Tab-separated table of C-alpha atoms in Angstrom:
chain	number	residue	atom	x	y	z
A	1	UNK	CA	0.000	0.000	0.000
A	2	UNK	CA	1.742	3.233	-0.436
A	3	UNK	CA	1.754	6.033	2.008
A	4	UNK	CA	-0.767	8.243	0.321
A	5	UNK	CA	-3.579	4.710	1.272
A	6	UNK	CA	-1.992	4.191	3.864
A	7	UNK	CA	-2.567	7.987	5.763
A	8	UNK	CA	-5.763	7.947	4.097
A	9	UNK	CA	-6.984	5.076	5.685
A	10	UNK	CA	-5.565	5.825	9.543
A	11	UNK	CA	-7.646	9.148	8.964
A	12	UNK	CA	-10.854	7.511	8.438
A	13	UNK	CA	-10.764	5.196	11.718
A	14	UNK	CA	-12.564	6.359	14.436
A	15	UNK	CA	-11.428	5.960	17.449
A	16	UNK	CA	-13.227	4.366	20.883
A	17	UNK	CA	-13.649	7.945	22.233
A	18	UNK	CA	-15.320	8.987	18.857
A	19	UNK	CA	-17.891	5.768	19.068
A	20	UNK	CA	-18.440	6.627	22.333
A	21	UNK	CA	-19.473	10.441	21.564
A	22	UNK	CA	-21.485	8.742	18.760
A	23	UNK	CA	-23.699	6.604	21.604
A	24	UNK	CA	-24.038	9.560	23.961
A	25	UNK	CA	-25.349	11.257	21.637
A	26	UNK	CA	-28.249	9.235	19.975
A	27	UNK	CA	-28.799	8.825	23.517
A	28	UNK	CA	-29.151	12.204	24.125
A	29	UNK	CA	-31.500	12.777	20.975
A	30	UNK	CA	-33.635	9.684	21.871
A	31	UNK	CA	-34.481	11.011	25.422
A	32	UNK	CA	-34.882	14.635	23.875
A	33	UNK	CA	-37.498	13.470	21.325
A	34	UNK	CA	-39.546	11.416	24.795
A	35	UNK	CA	-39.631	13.971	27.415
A	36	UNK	CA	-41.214	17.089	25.238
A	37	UNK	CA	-43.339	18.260	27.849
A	38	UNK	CA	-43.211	21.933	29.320
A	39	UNK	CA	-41.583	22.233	32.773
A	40	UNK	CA	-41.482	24.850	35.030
A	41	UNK	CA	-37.698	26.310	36.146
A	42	UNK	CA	-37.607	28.354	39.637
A	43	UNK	CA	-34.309	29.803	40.010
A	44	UNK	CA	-33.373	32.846	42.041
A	45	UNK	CA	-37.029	34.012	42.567
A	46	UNK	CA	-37.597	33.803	38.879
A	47	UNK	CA	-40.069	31.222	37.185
A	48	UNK	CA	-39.384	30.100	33.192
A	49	UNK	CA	-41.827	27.391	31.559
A	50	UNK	CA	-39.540	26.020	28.871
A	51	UNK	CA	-39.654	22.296	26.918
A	52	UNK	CA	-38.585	19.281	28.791
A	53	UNK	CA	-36.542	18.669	25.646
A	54	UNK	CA	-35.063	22.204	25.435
A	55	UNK	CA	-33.885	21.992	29.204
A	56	UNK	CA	-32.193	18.852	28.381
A	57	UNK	CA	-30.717	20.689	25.380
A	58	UNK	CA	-28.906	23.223	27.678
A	59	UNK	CA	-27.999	20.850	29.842
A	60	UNK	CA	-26.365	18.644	28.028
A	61	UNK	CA	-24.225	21.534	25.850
A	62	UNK	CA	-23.508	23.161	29.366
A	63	UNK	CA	-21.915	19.388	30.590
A	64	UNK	CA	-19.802	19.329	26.888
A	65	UNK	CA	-18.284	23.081	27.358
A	66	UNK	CA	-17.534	22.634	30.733
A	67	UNK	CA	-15.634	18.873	30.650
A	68	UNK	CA	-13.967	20.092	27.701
A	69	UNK	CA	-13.068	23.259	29.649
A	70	UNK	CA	-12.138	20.815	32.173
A	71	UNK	CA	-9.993	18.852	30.211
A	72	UNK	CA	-8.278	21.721	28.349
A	73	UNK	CA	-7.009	23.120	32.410
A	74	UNK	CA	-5.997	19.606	33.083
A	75	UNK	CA	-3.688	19.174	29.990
A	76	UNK	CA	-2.061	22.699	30.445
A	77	UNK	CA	-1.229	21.805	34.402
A	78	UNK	CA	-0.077	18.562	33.277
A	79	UNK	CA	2.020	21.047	30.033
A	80	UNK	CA	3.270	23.142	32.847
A	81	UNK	CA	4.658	19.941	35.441
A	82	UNK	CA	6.813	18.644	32.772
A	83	UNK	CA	10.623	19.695	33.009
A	84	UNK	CA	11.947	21.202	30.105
A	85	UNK	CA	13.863	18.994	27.864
């Protein structure tokens, strides 16, 4: 195989973390699609009727920023504990 196939196929693997982002997310979609009722939020004296669905929405998008965010401080301490070579 020469090296152009050979790159081109490694690039279209995807990898366990990729499957699993796959899953989560069908999940996510799935349980967005059966809860589309209207809830009521009470947060700091103020009241918000929004979709079930929409809720989860924010929710969900909030959880992905913030482990990414997360992650991102956790590689740069880990950047920052290594001795310079």
């Amino acid at each position: 195989m020469s090296e152009f196939g050979k790159a081109a196929t490694e690039s279209k693997r995807i990898s366990a973390r990729g499957v699993i982002a796959i899953i989560i997310l069908i999940i996510a979609v799935i349980f967005m699609a059966q809860n589309t009722t209207d809830v009521e939020i009470k947060i700091l004296g103020f009241s918000l009727t929004v979709w079930l669905w929409a809720l989860i929405l924010v929710v969900f998008l909030m959880g992905m920023i913030l482990g990414g965010a997360v992650r991102a401080g956790v590689r740069k301490l880990r950047g920052a504990e290594k001795p310079p070579k």
